[in-house]
JSON list of C-alpha atoms in Angstrom, two decimals:
[
{"chain": "A", "resi": 98, "resn": "GLY", "atom": "CA", "xyz": [85.30, 83.41, 96.72]},
{"chain": "A", "resi": 99, "resn": "ARG", "atom": "CA", "xyz": [82.82, 82.76, 94.01]},
{"chain": "A", "resi": 100, "resn": "ALA", "atom": "CA", "xyz": [82.85, 79.83, 91.67]},
{"chain": "A", "resi": 101, "resn": "GLY", "atom": "CA", "xyz": [80.56, 79.60, 88.71]},
{"chain": "A", "resi": 102, "resn": "PRO", "atom": "CA", "xyz": [80.22, 78.01, 85.33]},
{"chain": "A", "resi": 103, "resn": "VAL", "atom": "CA", "xyz": [82.22, 79.48, 82.49]},
{"chain": "A", "resi": 104, "resn": "ALA", "atom": "CA", "xyz": [81.45, 78.50, 78.91]},
{"chain": "A", "resi": 105, "resn": "LEU", "atom": "CA", "xyz": [84.57, 77.51, 77.01]},
{"chain": "A", "resi": 106, "resn": "ARG", "atom": "CA", "xyz": [84.60, 77.19, 73.28]},
{"chain": "A", "resi": 107, "resn": "SER", "atom": "CA", "xyz": [86.88, 74.80, 71.51]},
{"chain": "A", "resi": 108, "resn": "GLY", "atom": "CA", "xyz": [87.16, 75.15, 67.77]},
{"chain": "A", "resi": 109, "resn": "ARG", "atom": "CA", "xyz": [89.09, 73.40, 65.09]},
{"chain": "A", "resi": 110, "resn": "ALA", "atom": "CA", "xyz": [91.53, 74.80, 62.59]},
{"chain": "A", "resi": 111, "resn": "SER", "atom": "CA", "xyz": [88.88, 74.30, 59.89]},
{"chain": "A", "resi": 112, "resn": "GLY", "atom": "CA", "xyz": [86.91, 77.16, 61.35]},
{"chain": "A", "resi": 113, "resn": "ARG", "atom": "CA", "xyz": [83.89, 75.06, 62.20]},
{"chain": "A", "resi": 114, "resn": "PRO", "atom": "CA", "xyz": [82.40, 75.99, 65.51]},
{"chain": "A", "resi": 115, "resn": "GLY", "atom": "CA", "xyz": [83.36, 73.57, 68.22]},
{"chain": "A", "resi": 116, "resn": "ARG", "atom": "CA", "xyz": [81.01, 72.26, 70.82]},
{"chain": "A", "resi": 117, "resn": "ARG", "atom": "CA", "xyz": [80.52, 74.15, 74.03]},
{"chain": "A", "resi": 118, "resn": "ARG", "atom": "CA", "xyz": [81.39, 72.65, 77.32]},
{"chain": "A", "resi": 119, "resn": "MET", "atom": "CA", "xyz": [80.88, 73.91, 80.82]},
{"chain": "A", "resi": 120, "resn": "GLN", "atom": "CA", "xyz": [83.73, 74.15, 83.24]},
{"chain": "A", "resi": 121, "resn": "TRP", "atom": "CA", "xyz": [83.73, 75.41, 86.79]},
{"chain": "A", "resi": 122, "resn": "LYS", "atom": "CA", "xyz": [86.09, 78.23, 87.28]},
{"chain": "A", "resi": 123, "resn": "ARG", "atom": "CA", "xyz": [87.61, 78.09, 90.71]},
{"chain": "A", "resi": 124, "resn": "TRP", "atom": "CA", "xyz": [89.24, 80.99, 92.38]},
{"chain": "A", "resi": 125, "resn": "LYS", "atom": "CA", "xyz": [92.43, 80.05, 94.08]},
{"chain": "A", "resi": 126, "resn": "ARG", "atom": "CA", "xyz": [91.81, 80.55, 97.76]},
{"chain": "A", "resi": 127, "resn": "GLU", "atom": "CA", "xyz": [94.73, 80.89, 100.08]},
{"chain": "A", "resi": 128, "resn": "GLU", "atom": "CA", "xyz": [94.05, 79.56, 103.52]},
{"chain": "A", "resi": 129, "resn": "VAL", "atom": "CA", "xyz": [93.99, 82.52, 105.85]},
{"chain": "A", "resi": 130, "resn": "THR", "atom": "CA", "xyz": [95.08, 81.63, 109.33]},
{"chain": "A", "resi": 131, "resn": "ALA", "atom": "CA", "xyz": [95.86, 84.06, 112.07]},
{"chain": "A", "resi": 132, "resn": "MET", "atom": "CA", "xyz": [99.46, 83.86, 113.08]},
{"chain": "A", "resi": 133, "resn": "GLU", "atom": "CA", "xyz": [100.36, 84.79, 116.61]},
{"chain": "A", "resi": 134, "resn": "GLU", "atom": "CA", "xyz": [103.34, 87.12, 116.80]},
{"chain": "A", "resi": 135, "resn": "ILE", "atom": "CA", "xyz": [105.65, 88.48, 119.49]},
{"chain": "A", "resi": 136, "resn": "THR", "atom": "CA", "xyz": [108.12, 91.36, 119.32]},
{"chain": "A", "resi": 137, "resn": "ALA", "atom": "CA", "xyz": [111.80, 91.11, 120.18]},
{"chain": "A", "resi": 138, "resn": "SER", "atom": "CA", "xyz": [111.26, 93.53, 123.07]},
{"chain": "A", "resi": 139, "resn": "GLU", "atom": "CA", "xyz": [108.56, 91.25, 124.50]},
{"chain": "A", "resi": 140, "resn": "VAL", "atom": "CA", "xyz": [110.89, 88.23, 124.31]},
{"chain": "A", "resi": 141, "resn": "ARG", "atom": "CA", "xyz": [113.67, 90.24, 125.97]},
{"chain": "A", "resi": 142, "resn": "ALA", "atom": "CA", "xyz": [111.20, 91.25, 128.72]},
{"chain": "A", "resi": 143, "resn": "ARG", "atom": "CA", "xyz": [110.30, 87.59, 129.33]},
{"chain": "A", "resi": 144, "resn": "LEU", "atom": "CA", "xyz": [113.98, 86.70, 129.59]},
{"chain": "A", "resi": 145, "resn": "ALA", "atom": "CA", "xyz": [114.65, 89.65, 131.90]},
{"chain": "A", "resi": 146, "resn": "ALA", "atom": "CA", "xyz": [111.76, 88.49, 134.12]},
{"chain": "A", "resi": 147, "resn": "GLY", "atom": "CA", "xyz": [113.57, 85.19, 134.68]},
{"chain": "A", "resi": 148, "resn": "GLU", "atom": "CA", "xyz": [111.97, 83.00, 132.02]},
{"chain": "A", "resi": 149, "resn": "ARG", "atom": "CA", "xyz": [114.48, 80.80, 130.23]},
{"chain": "A", "resi": 150, "resn": "ALA", "atom": "CA", "xyz": [114.48, 79.68, 126.61]},
{"chain": "A", "resi": 151, "resn": "GLY", "atom": "CA", "xyz": [114.38, 75.89, 126.71]},
{"chain": "A", "resi": 152, "resn": "ARG", "atom": "CA", "xyz": [112.54, 75.79, 130.04]},
{"chain": "A", "resi": 153, "resn": "SER", "atom": "CA", "xyz": [109.61, 78.25, 130.01]},
{"chain": "A", "resi": 154, "resn": "PHE", "atom": "CA", "xyz": [109.33, 78.31, 126.24]},
{"chain": "A", "resi": 155, "resn": "THR", "atom": "CA", "xyz": [111.21, 77.08, 123.19]},
{"chain": "A", "resi": 156, "resn": "LEU", "atom": "CA", "xyz": [113.04, 79.57, 121.02]},
{"chain": "A", "resi": 157, "resn": "LEU", "atom": "CA", "xyz": [113.40, 77.92, 117.61]},
{"chain": "A", "resi": 158, "resn": "ASP", "atom": "CA", "xyz": [115.95, 79.31, 115.13]},
{"chain": "A", "resi": 159, "resn": "VAL", "atom": "CA", "xyz": [115.19, 78.12, 111.57]},
{"chain": "A", "resi": 160, "resn": "ARG", "atom": "CA", "xyz": [118.15, 79.83, 109.89]},
{"chain": "A", "resi": 161, "resn": "GLU", "atom": "CA", "xyz": [120.98, 77.99, 108.15]},
{"chain": "A", "resi": 162, "resn": "PRO", "atom": "CA", "xyz": [124.06, 76.96, 110.21]},
{"chain": "A", "resi": 163, "resn": "ASP", "atom": "CA", "xyz": [126.32, 79.67, 108.73]},
{"chain": "A", "resi": 164, "resn": "GLU", "atom": "CA", "xyz": [123.81, 82.36, 109.75]},
{"chain": "A", "resi": 165, "resn": "VAL", "atom": "CA", "xyz": [123.54, 80.95, 113.26]},
{"chain": "A", "resi": 166, "resn": "ALA", "atom": "CA", "xyz": [127.35, 80.82, 113.58]},
{"chain": "A", "resi": 167, "resn": "ALA", "atom": "CA", "xyz": [127.51, 84.56, 112.85]},
{"chain": "A", "resi": 168, "resn": "ASP", "atom": "CA", "xyz": [124.80, 85.59, 115.34]},
{"chain": "A", "resi": 169, "resn": "ALA", "atom": "CA", "xyz": [122.46, 83.65, 117.62]},
{"chain": "A", "resi": 170, "resn": "ILE", "atom": "CA", "xyz": [120.13, 84.11, 120.58]},
{"chain": "A", "resi": 171, "resn": "GLU", "atom": "CA", "xyz": [121.40, 82.25, 123.62]},
{"chain": "A", "resi": 172, "resn": "GLY", "atom": "CA", "xyz": [119.29, 79.23, 124.51]},
{"chain": "A", "resi": 173, "resn": "SER", "atom": "CA", "xyz": [117.68, 78.86, 121.09]},
{"chain": "A", "resi": 174, "resn": "GLN", "atom": "CA", "xyz": [117.14, 75.46, 119.52]},
{"chain": "A", "resi": 175, "resn": "ARG", "atom": "CA", "xyz": [118.47, 75.30, 115.97]},
{"chain": "A", "resi": 176, "resn": "ILE", "atom": "CA", "xyz": [116.63, 73.44, 113.22]},
{"chain": "A", "resi": 177, "resn": "PRO", "atom": "CA", "xyz": [117.06, 74.77, 109.64]},
{"chain": "A", "resi": 178, "resn": "LEU", "atom": "CA", "xyz": [113.83, 75.45, 107.76]},
{"chain": "A", "resi": 179, "resn": "GLY", "atom": "CA", "xyz": [114.43, 72.56, 105.36]},
{"chain": "A", "resi": 180, "resn": "GLU", "atom": "CA", "xyz": [114.53, 70.09, 108.27]},
{"chain": "A", "resi": 181, "resn": "VAL", "atom": "CA", "xyz": [111.84, 71.56, 110.54]},
{"chain": "A", "resi": 182, "resn": "VAL", "atom": "CA", "xyz": [109.04, 69.15, 109.58]},
{"chain": "A", "resi": 183, "resn": "SER", "atom": "CA", "xyz": [111.20, 66.01, 109.66]},
{"chain": "A", "resi": 184, "resn": "ARG", "atom": "CA", "xyz": [112.59, 67.06, 113.08]},
{"chain": "A", "resi": 185, "resn": "MET", "atom": "CA", "xyz": [109.38, 68.37, 114.65]},
{"chain": "A", "resi": 186, "resn": "GLY", "atom": "CA", "xyz": [109.53, 65.49, 117.14]},
{"chain": "A", "resi": 187, "resn": "GLU", "atom": "CA", "xyz": [112.35, 67.43, 118.84]},
{"chain": "A", "resi": 188, "resn": "LEU", "atom": "CA", "xyz": [109.85, 70.19, 119.75]},
{"chain": "A", "resi": 189, "resn": "ASP", "atom": "CA", "xyz": [107.74, 69.98, 122.90]},
{"chain": "A", "resi": 190, "resn": "PRO", "atom": "CA", "xyz": [104.09, 70.67, 121.99]},
{"chain": "A", "resi": 191, "resn": "ALA", "atom": "CA", "xyz": [103.33, 71.40, 125.66]},
{"chain": "A", "resi": 192, "resn": "ARG", "atom": "CA", "xyz": [105.62, 74.43, 125.55]},
{"chain": "A", "resi": 193, "resn": "VAL", "atom": "CA", "xyz": [105.10, 77.65, 123.57]},
{"chain": "A", "resi": 194, "resn": "THR", "atom": "CA", "xyz": [107.51, 77.71, 120.63]},
{"chain": "A", "resi": 195, "resn": "ILE", "atom": "CA", "xyz": [108.73, 81.12, 119.44]},
{"chain": "A", "resi": 196, "resn": "VAL", "atom": "CA", "xyz": [110.08, 80.72, 115.92]},
{"chain": "A", "resi": 197, "resn": "HIS", "atom": "CA", "xyz": [112.60, 83.11, 114.38]},
{"chain": "A", "resi": 198, "resn": "CYS", "atom": "CA", "xyz": [114.88, 83.55, 111.38]},
{"chain": "A", "resi": 199, "resn": "ALA", "atom": "CA", "xyz": [116.78, 86.53, 109.97]},
{"chain": "A", "resi": 200, "resn": "ALA", "atom": "CA", "xyz": [113.83, 88.81, 109.14]},
{"chain": "A", "resi": 201, "resn": "GLY", "atom": "CA", "xyz": [110.61, 86.90, 109.89]},
{"chain": "A", "resi": 202, "resn": "VAL", "atom": "CA", "xyz": [109.81, 85.39, 106.50]},
{"chain": "A", "resi": 203, "resn": "ARG", "atom": "CA", "xyz": [111.23, 81.87, 106.92]},
{"chain": "A", "resi": 204, "resn": "SER", "atom": "CA", "xyz": [109.85, 81.64, 110.44]},
{"chain": "A", "resi": 205, "resn": "LYS", "atom": "CA", "xyz": [106.32, 82.27, 109.12]},
{"chain": "A", "resi": 206, "resn": "ARG", "atom": "CA", "xyz": [106.88, 79.56, 106.53]},
{"chain": "A", "resi": 207, "resn": "ALA", "atom": "CA", "xyz": [108.17, 77.18, 109.21]},
{"chain": "A", "resi": 208, "resn": "ILE", "atom": "CA", "xyz": [105.04, 77.79, 111.29]},
{"chain": "A", "resi": 209, "resn": "LYS", "atom": "CA", "xyz": [102.78, 77.08, 108.31]},
{"chain": "A", "resi": 210, "resn": "GLU", "atom": "CA", "xyz": [104.70, 73.89, 107.48]},
{"chain": "A", "resi": 211, "resn": "LEU", "atom": "CA", "xyz": [104.61, 72.67, 111.08]},
{"chain": "A", "resi": 212, "resn": "ARG", "atom": "CA", "xyz": [100.85, 73.29, 111.31]},
{"chain": "A", "resi": 213, "resn": "ARG", "atom": "CA", "xyz": [100.27, 71.47, 108.02]},
{"chain": "A", "resi": 214, "resn": "ALA", "atom": "CA", "xyz": [102.35, 68.54, 109.28]},
{"chain": "A", "resi": 215, "resn": "GLY", "atom": "CA", "xyz": [100.15, 68.28, 112.38]},
{"chain": "A", "resi": 216, "resn": "PHE", "atom": "CA", "xyz": [102.25, 69.94, 115.10]},
{"chain": "A", "resi": 217, "resn": "THR", "atom": "CA", "xyz": [99.81, 70.61, 117.94]},
{"chain": "A", "resi": 218, "resn": "GLY", "atom": "CA", "xyz": [101.81, 73.01, 120.10]},
{"chain": "A", "resi": 219, "resn": "GLU", "atom": "CA", "xyz": [101.45, 76.79, 120.18]},
{"chain": "A", "resi": 220, "resn": "LEU", "atom": "CA", "xyz": [103.65, 78.48, 117.56]},
{"chain": "A", "resi": 221, "resn": "VAL", "atom": "CA", "xyz": [104.50, 82.18, 117.74]},
{"chain": "A", "resi": 222, "resn": "ASN", "atom": "CA", "xyz": [106.44, 84.18, 115.15]},
{"chain": "A", "resi": 223, "resn": "LEU", "atom": "CA", "xyz": [109.18, 86.56, 116.31]},
{"chain": "A", "resi": 224, "resn": "THR", "atom": "CA", "xyz": [108.30, 89.66, 114.28]},
{"chain": "A", "resi": 225, "resn": "GLY", "atom": "CA", "xyz": [111.30, 90.90, 112.32]},
{"chain": "A", "resi": 226, "resn": "GLY", "atom": "CA", "xyz": [113.55, 88.01, 113.32]},
{"chain": "A", "resi": 227, "resn": "MET", "atom": "CA", "xyz": [117.21, 88.58, 114.21]},
{"chain": "A", "resi": 228, "resn": "LYS", "atom": "CA", "xyz": [117.15, 92.04, 112.65]},
{"chain": "A", "resi": 229, "resn": "ALA", "atom": "CA", "xyz": [114.51, 93.13, 115.17]},
{"chain": "A", "resi": 230, "resn": "TRP", "atom": "CA", "xyz": [116.28, 91.23, 117.96]},
{"chain": "A", "resi": 231, "resn": "ASN", "atom": "CA", "xyz": [119.54, 93.08, 117.35]},
{"chain": "A", "resi": 232, "resn": "LYS", "atom": "CA", "xyz": [117.77, 96.44, 117.07]},
{"chain": "A", "resi": 233, "resn": "SER", "atom": "CA", "xyz": [116.00, 95.83, 120.38]},
{"chain": "A", "resi": 234, "resn": "ALA", "atom": "CA", "xyz": [119.24, 95.24, 122.27]},
{"chain": "A", "resi": 235, "resn": "PRO", "atom": "CA", "xyz": [119.75, 97.66, 125.12]},
{"chain": "A", "resi": 236, "resn": "ALA", "atom": "CA", "xyz": [122.12, 100.46, 124.22]},
{"chain": "A", "resi": 237, "resn": "ALA", "atom": "CA", "xyz": [125.63, 99.87, 125.47]},
{"chain": "A", "resi": 238, "resn": "PRO", "atom": "CA", "xyz": [126.75, 102.38, 128.07]},
{"chain": "A", "resi": 239, "resn": "PRO", "atom": "CA", "xyz": [129.07, 104.98, 126.63]},
{"chain": "A", "resi": 240, "resn": "ALA", "atom": "CA", "xyz": [132.72, 104.13, 126.97]},
{"chain": "A", "resi": 241, "resn": "SER", "atom": "CA", "xyz": [134.13, 105.89, 129.96]},
{"chain": "A", "resi": 242, "resn": "SER", "atom": "CA", "xyz": [136.52, 108.63, 129.07]},
{"chain": "A", "resi": 243, "resn": "PRO", "atom": "CA", "xyz": [139.50, 109.40, 131.24]},
{"chain": "A", "resi": 244, "resn": "PRO", "atom": "CA", "xyz": [138.91, 112.19, 133.75]},
{"chain": "A", "resi": 245, "resn": "PRO", "atom": "CA", "xyz": [139.89, 115.64, 132.50]},
{"chain": "A", "resi": 246, "resn": "ARG", "atom": "CA", "xyz": [143.42, 116.68, 133.39]},
{"chain": "A", "resi": 247, "resn": "ASP", "atom": "CA", "xyz": [143.80, 119.41, 135.91]},
{"chain": "A", "resi": 248, "resn": "ARG", "atom": "CA", "xyz": [145.54, 122.28, 134.17]},
{"chain": "A", "resi": 249, "resn": "SER", "atom": "CA", "xyz": [145.99, 124.58, 137.09]}
]
């Protein structure tokens, strides 16, 4: 972004011209960092290939306890977003950590907060969170119907 001097004028209620002062106008810059992401299908493929959450990689669920009670991915470690920085010592920086929430917003925030707090391990966002996870579930086989009756 650009920053440059901007002349500001301060006057008094009397109408007399005030003195000019220079102030640097700064454009708010948001730190842009690339965030690694993984799809639910890719995580399912890793699990199907024999990798285990908690051994090969960490699957971190940052949702609130009531959300986790309703629906969770087996083997995931649960640390609510509000506690993720204070409990980051529970995460193994030598292992890839895949972070997820309900839809992918809180997990991105958790990754940013962990990076800011100095977590050195690899952090990957599960794109779409639990919504994507549930959509990526293999279709259940159709319920078997009883064989047709012989009407002869």
